[in-house]
Coordinates of C-alpha atoms in Angstrom, one line a residue:
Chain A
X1 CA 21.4 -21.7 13.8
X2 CA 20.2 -23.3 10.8
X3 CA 20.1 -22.3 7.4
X4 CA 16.3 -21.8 5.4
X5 CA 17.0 -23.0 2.5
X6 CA 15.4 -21.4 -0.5
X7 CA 17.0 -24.1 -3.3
X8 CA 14.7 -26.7 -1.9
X9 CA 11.4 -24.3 -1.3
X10 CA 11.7 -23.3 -5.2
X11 CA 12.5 -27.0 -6.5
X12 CA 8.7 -27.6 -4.1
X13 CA 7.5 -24.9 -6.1
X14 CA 9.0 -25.6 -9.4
X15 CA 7.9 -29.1 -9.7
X16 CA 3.9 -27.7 -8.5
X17 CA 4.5 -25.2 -11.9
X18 CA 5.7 -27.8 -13.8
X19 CA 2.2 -29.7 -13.4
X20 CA 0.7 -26.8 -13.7
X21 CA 2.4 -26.1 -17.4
X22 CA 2.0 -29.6 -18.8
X23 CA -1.7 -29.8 -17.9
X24 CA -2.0 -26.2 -19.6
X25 CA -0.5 -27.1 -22.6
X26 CA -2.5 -30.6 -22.8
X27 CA -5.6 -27.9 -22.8
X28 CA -4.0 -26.5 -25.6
X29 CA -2.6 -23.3 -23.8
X30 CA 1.2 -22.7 -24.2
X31 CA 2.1 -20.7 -20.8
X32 CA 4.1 -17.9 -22.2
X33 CA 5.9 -15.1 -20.1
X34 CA 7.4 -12.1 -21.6
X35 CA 10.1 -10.0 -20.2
X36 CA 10.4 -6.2 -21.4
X37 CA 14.7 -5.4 -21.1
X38 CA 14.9 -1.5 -21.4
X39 CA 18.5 -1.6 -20.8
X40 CA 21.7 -3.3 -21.7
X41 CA 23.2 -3.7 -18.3
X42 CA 25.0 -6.9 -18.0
X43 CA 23.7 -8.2 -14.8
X44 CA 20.5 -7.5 -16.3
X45 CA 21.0 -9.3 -19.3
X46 CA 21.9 -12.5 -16.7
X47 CA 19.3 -12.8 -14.8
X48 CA 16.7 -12.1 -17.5
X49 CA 19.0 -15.3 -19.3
X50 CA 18.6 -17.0 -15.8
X51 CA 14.4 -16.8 -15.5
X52 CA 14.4 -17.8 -19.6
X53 CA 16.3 -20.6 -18.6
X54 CA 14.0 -22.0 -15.3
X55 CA 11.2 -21.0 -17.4
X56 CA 11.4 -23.6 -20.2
X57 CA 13.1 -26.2 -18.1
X58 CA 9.2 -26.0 -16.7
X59 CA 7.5 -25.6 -19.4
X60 CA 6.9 -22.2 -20.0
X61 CA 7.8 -19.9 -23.0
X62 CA 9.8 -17.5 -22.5
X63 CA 9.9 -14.2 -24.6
X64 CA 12.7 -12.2 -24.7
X65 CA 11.5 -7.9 -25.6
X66 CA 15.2 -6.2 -25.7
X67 CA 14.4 -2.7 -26.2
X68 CA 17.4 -0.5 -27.4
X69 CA 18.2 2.5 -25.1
X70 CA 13.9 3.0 -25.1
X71 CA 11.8 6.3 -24.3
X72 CA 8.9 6.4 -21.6
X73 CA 6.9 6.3 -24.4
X74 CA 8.5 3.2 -26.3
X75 CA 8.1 1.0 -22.8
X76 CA 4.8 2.3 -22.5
X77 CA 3.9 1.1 -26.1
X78 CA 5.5 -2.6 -26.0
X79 CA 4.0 -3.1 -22.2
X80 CA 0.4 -2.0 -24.1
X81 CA 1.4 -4.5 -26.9
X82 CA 2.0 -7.6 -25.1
X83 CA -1.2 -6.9 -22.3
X84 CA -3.2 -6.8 -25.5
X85 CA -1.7 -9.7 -26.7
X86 CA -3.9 -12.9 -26.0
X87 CA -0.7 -15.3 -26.4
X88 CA 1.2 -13.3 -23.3
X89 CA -0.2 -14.5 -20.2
X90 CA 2.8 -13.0 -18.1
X91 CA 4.8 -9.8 -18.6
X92 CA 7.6 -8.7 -16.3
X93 CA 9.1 -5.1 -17.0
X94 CA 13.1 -5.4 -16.0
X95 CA 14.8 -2.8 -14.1
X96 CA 17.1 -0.7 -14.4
X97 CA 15.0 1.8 -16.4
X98 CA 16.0 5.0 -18.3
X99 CA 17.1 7.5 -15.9
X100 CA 13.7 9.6 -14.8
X101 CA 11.7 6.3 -15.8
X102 CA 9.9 4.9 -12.8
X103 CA 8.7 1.5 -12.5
X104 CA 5.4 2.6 -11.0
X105 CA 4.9 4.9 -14.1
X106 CA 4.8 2.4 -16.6
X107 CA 3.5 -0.3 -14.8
X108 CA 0.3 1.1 -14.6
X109 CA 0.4 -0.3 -18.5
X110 CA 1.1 -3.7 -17.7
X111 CA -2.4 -5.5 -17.2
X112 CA -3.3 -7.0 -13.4
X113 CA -4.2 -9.9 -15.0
X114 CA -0.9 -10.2 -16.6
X115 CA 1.0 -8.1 -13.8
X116 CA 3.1 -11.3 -12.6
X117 CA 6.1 -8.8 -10.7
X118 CA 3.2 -6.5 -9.0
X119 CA 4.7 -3.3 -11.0
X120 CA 1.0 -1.9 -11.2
X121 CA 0.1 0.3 -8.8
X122 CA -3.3 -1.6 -9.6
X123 CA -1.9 -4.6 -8.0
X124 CA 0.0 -2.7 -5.1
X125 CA -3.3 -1.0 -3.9
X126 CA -5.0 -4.4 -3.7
X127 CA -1.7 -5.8 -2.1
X128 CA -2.8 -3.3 0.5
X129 CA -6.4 -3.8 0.7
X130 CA -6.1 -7.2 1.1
X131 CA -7.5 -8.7 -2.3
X132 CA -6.3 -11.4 -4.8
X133 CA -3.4 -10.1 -6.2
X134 CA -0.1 -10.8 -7.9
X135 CA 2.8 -9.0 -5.5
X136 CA 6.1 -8.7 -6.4
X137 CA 7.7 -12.0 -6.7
X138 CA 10.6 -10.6 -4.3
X139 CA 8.6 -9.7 -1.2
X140 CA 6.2 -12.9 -1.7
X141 CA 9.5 -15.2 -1.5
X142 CA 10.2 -13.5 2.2
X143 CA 6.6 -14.8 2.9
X144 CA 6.7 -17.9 1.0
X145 CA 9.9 -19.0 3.2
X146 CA 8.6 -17.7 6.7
X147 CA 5.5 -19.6 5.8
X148 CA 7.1 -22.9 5.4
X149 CA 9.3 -22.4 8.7
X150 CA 8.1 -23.8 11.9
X151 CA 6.8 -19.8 13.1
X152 CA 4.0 -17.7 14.0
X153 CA 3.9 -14.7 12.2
X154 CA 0.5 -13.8 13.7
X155 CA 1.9 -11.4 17.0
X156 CA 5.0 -11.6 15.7
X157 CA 7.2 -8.4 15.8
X158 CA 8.4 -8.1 12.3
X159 CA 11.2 -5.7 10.8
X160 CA 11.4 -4.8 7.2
X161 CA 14.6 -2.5 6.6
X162 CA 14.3 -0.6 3.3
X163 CA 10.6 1.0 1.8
X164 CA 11.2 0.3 -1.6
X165 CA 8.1 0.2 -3.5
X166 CA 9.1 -3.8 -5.1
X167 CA 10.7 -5.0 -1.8
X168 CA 10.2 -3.3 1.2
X169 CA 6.7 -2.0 1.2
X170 CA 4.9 -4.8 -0.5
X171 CA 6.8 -7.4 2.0
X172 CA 5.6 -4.9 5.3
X173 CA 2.0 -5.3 3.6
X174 CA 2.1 -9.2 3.1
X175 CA 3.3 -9.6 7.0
X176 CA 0.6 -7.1 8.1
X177 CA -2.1 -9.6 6.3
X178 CA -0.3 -12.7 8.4
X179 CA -1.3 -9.8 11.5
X180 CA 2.6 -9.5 12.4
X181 CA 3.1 -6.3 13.9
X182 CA 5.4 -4.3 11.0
X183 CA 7.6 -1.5 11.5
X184 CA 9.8 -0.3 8.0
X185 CA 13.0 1.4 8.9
X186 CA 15.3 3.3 6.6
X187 CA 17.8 5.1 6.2
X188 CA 17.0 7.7 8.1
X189 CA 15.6 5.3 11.0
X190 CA 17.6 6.9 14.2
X191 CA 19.3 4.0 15.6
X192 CA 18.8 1.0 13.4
X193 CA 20.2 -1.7 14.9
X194 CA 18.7 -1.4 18.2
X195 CA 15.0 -1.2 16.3
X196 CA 16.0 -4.6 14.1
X197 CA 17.2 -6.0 17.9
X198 CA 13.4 -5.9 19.0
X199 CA 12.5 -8.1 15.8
X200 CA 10.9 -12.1 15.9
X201 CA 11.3 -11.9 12.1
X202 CA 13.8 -9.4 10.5
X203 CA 13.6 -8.7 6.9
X204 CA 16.7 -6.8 5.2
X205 CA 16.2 -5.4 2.0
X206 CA 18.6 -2.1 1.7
X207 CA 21.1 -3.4 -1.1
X208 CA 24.1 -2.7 0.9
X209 CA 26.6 -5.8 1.6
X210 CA 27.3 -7.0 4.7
X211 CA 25.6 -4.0 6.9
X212 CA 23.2 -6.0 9.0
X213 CA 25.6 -7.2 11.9
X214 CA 25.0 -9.3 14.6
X215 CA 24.1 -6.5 16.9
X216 CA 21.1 -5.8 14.6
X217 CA 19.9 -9.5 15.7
X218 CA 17.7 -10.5 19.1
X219 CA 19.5 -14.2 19.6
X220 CA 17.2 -16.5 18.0
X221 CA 15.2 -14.8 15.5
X222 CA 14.5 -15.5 12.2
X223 CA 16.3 -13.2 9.0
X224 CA 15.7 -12.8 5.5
X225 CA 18.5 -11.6 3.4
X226 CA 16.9 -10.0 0.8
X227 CA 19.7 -8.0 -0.6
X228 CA 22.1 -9.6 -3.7
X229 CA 24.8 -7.3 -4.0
X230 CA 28.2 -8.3 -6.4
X231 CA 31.4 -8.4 -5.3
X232 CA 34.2 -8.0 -7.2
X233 CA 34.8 -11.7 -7.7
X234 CA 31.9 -12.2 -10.0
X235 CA 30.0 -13.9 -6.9
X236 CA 26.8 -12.5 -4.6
X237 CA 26.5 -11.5 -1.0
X238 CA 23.6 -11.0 0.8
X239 CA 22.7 -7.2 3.4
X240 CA 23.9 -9.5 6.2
X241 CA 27.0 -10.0 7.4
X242 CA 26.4 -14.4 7.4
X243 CA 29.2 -15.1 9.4
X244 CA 28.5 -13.1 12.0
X245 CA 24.5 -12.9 12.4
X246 CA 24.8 -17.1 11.9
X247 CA 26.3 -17.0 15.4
X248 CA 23.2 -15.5 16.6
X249 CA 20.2 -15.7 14.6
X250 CA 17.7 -18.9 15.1
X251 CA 17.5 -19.0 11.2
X252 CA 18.8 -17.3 8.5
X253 CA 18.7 -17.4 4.5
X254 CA 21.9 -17.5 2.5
X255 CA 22.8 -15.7 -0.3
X256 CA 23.1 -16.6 -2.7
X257 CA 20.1 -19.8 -2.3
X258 CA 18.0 -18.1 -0.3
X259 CA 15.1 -16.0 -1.1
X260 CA 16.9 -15.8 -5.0
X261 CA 15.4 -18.9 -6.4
X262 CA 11.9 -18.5 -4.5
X263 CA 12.1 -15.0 -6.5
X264 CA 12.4 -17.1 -9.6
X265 CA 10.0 -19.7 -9.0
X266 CA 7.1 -17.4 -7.6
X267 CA 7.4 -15.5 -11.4
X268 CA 6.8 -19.0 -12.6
X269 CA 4.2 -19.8 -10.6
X270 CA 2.5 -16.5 -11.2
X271 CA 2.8 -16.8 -14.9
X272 CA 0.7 -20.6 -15.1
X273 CA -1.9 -18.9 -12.3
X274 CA -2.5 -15.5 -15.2
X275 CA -2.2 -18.6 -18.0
X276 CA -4.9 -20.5 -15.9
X277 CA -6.9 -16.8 -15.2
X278 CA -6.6 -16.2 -19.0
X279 CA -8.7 -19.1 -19.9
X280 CA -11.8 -17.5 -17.4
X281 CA -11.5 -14.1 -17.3
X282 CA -11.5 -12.7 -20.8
Chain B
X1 CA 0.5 19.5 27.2
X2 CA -1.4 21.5 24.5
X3 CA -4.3 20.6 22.3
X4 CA -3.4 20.4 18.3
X5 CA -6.8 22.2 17.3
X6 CA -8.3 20.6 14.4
X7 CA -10.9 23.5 14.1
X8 CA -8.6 25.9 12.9
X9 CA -6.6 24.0 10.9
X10 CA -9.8 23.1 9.3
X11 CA -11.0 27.1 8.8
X12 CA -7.5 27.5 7.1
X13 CA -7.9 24.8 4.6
X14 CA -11.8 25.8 3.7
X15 CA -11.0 29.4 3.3
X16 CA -8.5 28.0 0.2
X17 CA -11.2 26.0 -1.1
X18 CA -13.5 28.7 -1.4
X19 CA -11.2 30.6 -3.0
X20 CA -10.9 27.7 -5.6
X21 CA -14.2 27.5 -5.6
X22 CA -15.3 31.1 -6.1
X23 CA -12.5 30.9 -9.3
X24 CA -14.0 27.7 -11.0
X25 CA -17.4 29.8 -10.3
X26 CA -16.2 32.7 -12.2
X27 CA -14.8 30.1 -14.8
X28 CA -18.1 28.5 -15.3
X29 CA -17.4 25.3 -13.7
X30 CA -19.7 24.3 -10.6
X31 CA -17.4 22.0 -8.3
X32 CA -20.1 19.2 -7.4
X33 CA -19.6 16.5 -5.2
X34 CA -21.5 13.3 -5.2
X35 CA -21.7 11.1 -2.2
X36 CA -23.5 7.6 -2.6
X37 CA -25.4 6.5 0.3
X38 CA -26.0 2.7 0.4
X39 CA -27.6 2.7 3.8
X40 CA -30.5 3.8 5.8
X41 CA -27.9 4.1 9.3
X42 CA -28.8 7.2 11.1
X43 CA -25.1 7.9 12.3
X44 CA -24.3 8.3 8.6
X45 CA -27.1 10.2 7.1
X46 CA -25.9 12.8 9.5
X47 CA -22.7 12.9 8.6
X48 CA -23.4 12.9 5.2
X49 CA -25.9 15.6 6.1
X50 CA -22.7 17.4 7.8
X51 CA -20.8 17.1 4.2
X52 CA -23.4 18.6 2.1
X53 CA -23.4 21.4 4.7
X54 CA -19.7 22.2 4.6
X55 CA -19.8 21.7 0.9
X56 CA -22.2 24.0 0.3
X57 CA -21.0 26.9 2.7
X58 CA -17.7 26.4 0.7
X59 CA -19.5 27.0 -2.9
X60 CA -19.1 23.2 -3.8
X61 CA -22.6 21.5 -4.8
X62 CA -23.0 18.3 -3.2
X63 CA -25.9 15.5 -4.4
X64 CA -26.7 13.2 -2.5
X65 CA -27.3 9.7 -3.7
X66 CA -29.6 7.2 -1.2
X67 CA -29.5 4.0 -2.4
X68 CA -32.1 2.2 -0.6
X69 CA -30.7 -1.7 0.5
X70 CA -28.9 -1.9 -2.9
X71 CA -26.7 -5.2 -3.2
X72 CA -23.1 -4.4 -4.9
X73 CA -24.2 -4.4 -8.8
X74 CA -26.9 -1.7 -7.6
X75 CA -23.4 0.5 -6.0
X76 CA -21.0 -0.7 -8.5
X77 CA -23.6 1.3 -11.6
X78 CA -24.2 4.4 -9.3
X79 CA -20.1 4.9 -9.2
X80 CA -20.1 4.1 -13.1
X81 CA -22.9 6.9 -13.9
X82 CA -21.0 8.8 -11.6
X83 CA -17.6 8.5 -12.8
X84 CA -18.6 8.7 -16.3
X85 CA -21.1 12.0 -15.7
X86 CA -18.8 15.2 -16.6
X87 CA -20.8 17.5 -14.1
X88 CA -19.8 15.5 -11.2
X89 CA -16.0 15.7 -9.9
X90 CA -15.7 14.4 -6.8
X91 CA -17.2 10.8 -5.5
X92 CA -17.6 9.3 -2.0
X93 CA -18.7 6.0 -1.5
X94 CA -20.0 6.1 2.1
X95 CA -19.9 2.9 4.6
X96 CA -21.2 1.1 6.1
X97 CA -21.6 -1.2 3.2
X98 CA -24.3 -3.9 2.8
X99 CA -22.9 -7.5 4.3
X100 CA -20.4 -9.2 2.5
X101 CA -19.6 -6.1 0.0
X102 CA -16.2 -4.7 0.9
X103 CA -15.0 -0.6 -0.1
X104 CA -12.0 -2.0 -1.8
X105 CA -13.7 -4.0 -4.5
X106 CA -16.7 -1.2 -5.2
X107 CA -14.0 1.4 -5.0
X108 CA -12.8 0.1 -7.8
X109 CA -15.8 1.4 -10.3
X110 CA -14.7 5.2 -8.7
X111 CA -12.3 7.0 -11.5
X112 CA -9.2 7.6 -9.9
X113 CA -9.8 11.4 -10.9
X114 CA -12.8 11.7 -9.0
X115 CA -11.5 9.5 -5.8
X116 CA -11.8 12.2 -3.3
X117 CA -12.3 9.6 -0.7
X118 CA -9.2 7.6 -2.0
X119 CA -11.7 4.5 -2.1
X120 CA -9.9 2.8 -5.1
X121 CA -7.4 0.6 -4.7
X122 CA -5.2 2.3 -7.5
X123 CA -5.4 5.6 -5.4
X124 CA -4.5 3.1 -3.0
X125 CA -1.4 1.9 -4.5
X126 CA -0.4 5.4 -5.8
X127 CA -0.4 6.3 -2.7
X128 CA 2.1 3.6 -1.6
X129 CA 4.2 4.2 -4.7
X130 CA 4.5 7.7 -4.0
X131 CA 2.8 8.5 -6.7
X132 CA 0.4 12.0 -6.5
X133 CA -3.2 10.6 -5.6
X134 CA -6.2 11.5 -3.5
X135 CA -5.2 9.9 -0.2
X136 CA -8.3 8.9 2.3
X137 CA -9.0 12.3 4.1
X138 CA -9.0 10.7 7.6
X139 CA -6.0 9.5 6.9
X140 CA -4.5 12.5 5.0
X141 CA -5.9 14.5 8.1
X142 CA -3.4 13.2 10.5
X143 CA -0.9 14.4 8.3
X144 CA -2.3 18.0 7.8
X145 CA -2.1 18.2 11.7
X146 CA 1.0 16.9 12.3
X147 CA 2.4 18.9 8.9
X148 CA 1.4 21.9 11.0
X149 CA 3.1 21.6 14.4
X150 CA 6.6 22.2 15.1
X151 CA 7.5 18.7 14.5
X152 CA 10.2 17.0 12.7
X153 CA 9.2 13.5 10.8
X154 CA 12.0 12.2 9.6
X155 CA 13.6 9.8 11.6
X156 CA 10.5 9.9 14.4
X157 CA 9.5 6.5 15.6
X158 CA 5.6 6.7 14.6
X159 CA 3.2 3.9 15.7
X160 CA 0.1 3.7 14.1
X161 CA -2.5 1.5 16.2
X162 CA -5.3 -0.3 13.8
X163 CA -4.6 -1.4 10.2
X164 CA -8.0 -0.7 8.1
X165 CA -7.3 0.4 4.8
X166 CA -9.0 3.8 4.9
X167 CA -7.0 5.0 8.2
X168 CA -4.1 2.7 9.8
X169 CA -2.3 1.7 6.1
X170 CA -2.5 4.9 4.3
X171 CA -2.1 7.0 7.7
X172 CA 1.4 4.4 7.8
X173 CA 2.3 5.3 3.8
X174 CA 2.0 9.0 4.4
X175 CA 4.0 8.5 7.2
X176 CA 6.9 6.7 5.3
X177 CA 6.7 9.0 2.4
X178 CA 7.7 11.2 5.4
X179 CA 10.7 9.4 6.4
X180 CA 9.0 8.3 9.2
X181 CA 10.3 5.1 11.1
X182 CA 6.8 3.6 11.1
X183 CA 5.6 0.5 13.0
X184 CA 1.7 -0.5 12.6
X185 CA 0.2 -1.9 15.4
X186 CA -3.5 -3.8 15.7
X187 CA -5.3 -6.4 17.7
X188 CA -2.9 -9.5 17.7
X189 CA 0.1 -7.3 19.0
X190 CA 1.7 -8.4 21.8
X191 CA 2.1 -5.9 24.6
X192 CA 0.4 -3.1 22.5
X193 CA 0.7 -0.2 25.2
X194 CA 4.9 -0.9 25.6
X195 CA 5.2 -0.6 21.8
X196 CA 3.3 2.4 22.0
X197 CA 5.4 4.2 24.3
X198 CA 8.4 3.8 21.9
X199 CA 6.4 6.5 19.6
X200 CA 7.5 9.7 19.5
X201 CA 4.0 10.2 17.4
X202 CA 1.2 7.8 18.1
X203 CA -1.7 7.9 16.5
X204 CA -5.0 5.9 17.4
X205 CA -7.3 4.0 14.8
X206 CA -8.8 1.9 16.2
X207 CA -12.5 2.2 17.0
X208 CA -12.4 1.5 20.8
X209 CA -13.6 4.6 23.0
X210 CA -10.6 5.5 25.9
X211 CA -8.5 2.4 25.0
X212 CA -5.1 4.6 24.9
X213 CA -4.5 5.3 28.1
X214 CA -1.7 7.2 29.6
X215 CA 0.7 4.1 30.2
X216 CA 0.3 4.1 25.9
X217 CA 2.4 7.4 25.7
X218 CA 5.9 8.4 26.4
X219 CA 6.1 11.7 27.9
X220 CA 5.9 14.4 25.7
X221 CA 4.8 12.2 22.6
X222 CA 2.2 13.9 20.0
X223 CA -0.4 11.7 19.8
X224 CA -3.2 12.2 17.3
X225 CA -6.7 10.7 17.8
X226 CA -8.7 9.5 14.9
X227 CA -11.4 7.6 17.5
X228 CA -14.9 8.8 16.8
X229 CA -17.2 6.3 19.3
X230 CA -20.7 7.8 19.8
X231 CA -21.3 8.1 23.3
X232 CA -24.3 6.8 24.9
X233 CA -26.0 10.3 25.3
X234 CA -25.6 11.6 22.1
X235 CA -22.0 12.6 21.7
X236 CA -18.5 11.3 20.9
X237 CA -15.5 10.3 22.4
X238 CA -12.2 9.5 20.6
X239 CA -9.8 5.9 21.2
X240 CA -7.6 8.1 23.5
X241 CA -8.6 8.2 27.5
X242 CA -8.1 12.5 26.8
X243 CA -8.0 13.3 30.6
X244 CA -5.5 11.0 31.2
X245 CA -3.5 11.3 28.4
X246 CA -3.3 15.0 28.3
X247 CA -1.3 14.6 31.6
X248 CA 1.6 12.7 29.6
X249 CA 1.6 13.8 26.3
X250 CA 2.8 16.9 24.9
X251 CA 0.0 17.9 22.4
X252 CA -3.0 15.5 22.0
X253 CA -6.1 16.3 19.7
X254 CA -9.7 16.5 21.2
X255 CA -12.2 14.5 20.0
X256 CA -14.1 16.0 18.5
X257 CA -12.0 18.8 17.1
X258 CA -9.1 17.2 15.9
X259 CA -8.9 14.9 12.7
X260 CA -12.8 15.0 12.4
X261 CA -13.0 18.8 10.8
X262 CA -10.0 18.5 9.0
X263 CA -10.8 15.2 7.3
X264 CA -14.0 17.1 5.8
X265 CA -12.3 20.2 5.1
X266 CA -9.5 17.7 3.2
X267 CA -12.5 16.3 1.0
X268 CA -14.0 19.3 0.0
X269 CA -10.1 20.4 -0.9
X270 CA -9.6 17.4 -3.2
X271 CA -13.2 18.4 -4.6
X272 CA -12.1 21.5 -5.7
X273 CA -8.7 19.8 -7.4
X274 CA -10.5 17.4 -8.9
X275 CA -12.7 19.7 -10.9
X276 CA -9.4 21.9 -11.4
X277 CA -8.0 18.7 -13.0
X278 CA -11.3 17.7 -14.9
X279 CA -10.4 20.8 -16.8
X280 CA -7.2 19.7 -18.2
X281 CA -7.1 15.7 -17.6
X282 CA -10.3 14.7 -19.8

């Protein structure tokens, strides 16, 4: 078994955004992403810290929009602000929202153009269809790794477990355009692990620790651990259980360094691509 | 094995839109339906023909809109008049389109209110979010039918064969929004009829007259056709081998008579919402 090792597929990536930035800013454009926070959870409050952090370091602005316990309405209104906004050439909206919020709701306010996290249902649709896009910087990781593995997706049987609409679906429509064949399985999927046994390429993104086990696993295929779920320690695990599945799979992503910092570096990427769009398409 | 009778279910649905209708009637709105022709293809004009019938018969007005050999600006300003005309609530883009011009990017220039086709990719990614939307009606169709047999969804293993984005995607969203276990199947999949037989509802959309044939179906499966391949004297046959399916399966839908009178009874329905909505949405 060996490892896919996401640290070195984001540093690829990183350095390619880097470029990207400096020669912007030499144009005179300063690449500048802005991160809506509608809630004071602390985990939140981390990672937003984390993708300010890898944003500079490559040469990207990074604004911070910390919105205090916020309305539908007062999401709606900054997300309108900063599309409007010719400075902003990236906005993420961070989750958790306010209870009866949904991402897909408000997205719809964030502009495609600027839609860098694929929360418009705008940019889902022509996730589906086929078209230029930005997807969610999650699911295009799980592509962005099985694309620079030594695999062919096209035949493959691929397994997505979980349909959320940032994870789940969007990855299931990304393999579907490689023309894997894509079944999504859920929690009410009558007997999971021997469906995830008939996968080439299984994809776990269900946010529980530890439940895909090595039964779930054909020896020799290739998983994606999607899911970062806390322990009580302070530290990470992924939806599979590593030790076991390792003894099985043919490759597997750890977590966490595994499809974490592609997340991070895809958001990057996406935000010089809208800076580069910006300069075009207004 | 019985037939799931598409006719019917079609009478049902109409006699509720001319209810609607009649009540708009009395209210002073005419429900009018505009269908934009961009081709001179026989096949279609008689559809399209078939549309303005059922329409009519249903107290809906329908206008018909030949464009003759229009490129895409031509299409894309018939779908703005259209969408921005208030007499006109619902809007089909019919295909084929002319080379190179694809229903996802033309669908676009359809308001979302008036998508009664679900041609836009928004509808389209509505749709995926869960979100309420007009659905394609060939797509929505196999839902109506299967909706209306003694069926449960949740947790079935569906398959849906073909992946074009006006049946096999959203046929596979409506599916999952079921709680469906859904696997989408197309040409590059390997061993096609043994992942078919793992459905416990398969359902065919793929454009190839007979191809399903009874080593595609596990006994007892409902399996729903959404073939329509003209036949070389004059008439239709679906993607499902019927004689030797019907032998395996335990309800099938004829060809034609299955999804075909649904999925126009299912246009004219979301004709009749979307004037209901134009009265209160604009």
């Amino acid at each position: 078994m060996s490892d896919i090792d996401g640290r070195t597929v984001a540093k690829d990536i990183r350095a390619e955004v880097a470029a990207a930035a400096a020669k912007l800013r030499a144009e005179g454009t300063v690449p500048l992403l802005a991160v809506v926070v509608p809630t004071d959870d602390e985990g939140t409050a981390w990672y937003v810290r984390s993708i300010k952090k890898a944003a500079e370091k490559e040469g990207i602005d990074c604004r911070i929009e910390q919105l205090d316990a916020p309305g539908k309405d007062e999401i709606v209104a900054k997300l309108q602000e900063l599309s409007a906004d010719d400075a902003v050439h990236g906005i993420i909206c961070q989750t958790p929202l306010p209870k009866g919020v949904a991402l897909a709701e408000v997205g719809w306010y964030i502009s495609p153009y600027k839609d860098v996290d694929g929360a418009n249902t705008e940019s889902a649709g022509r996730l589906a269809a086929g078209l230029r896009t930005f997807a969610p910087a999650t699911a295009e990781a799980v592509l962005e790794l099985l694309k620079r593995e030594d695999l062919v997706l096209e035949g493959a049987n691929a397994v997505v477990v979980g349909r959320s609409n940032v994870v789940g679906k969007p990855a299931a429509m990304l393999l579907l355009n490689e023309s894997a064949t894509v079944t999504v399985c859920h929690s009410r999927t009558k007997d999971l692990a021997a469906v995830c046994r008939g996968a080439d390429v299984l994809v776990a993104a269900v946010g529980r620790a530890g439940m895909i086990g090595a039964d779930f696993v054909k020896p020799g295929a290739t998983v994606i651990d999607v899911g970062t779920n806390p322990t009580e320690d302070g530290g990470l695990v992924g939806d599979v259980d590593y030790a076991a599945v390792s003894e099985v799979a043919g490759r597997l992503t750890p977590v966490p360094g595994g499809v974490g910092p592609v997340t991070t570096a895809l958001l990057l990427r996406h935000t010089v691509v809208a800076a580069q769009l910006s300069k075009t398409h207004r």
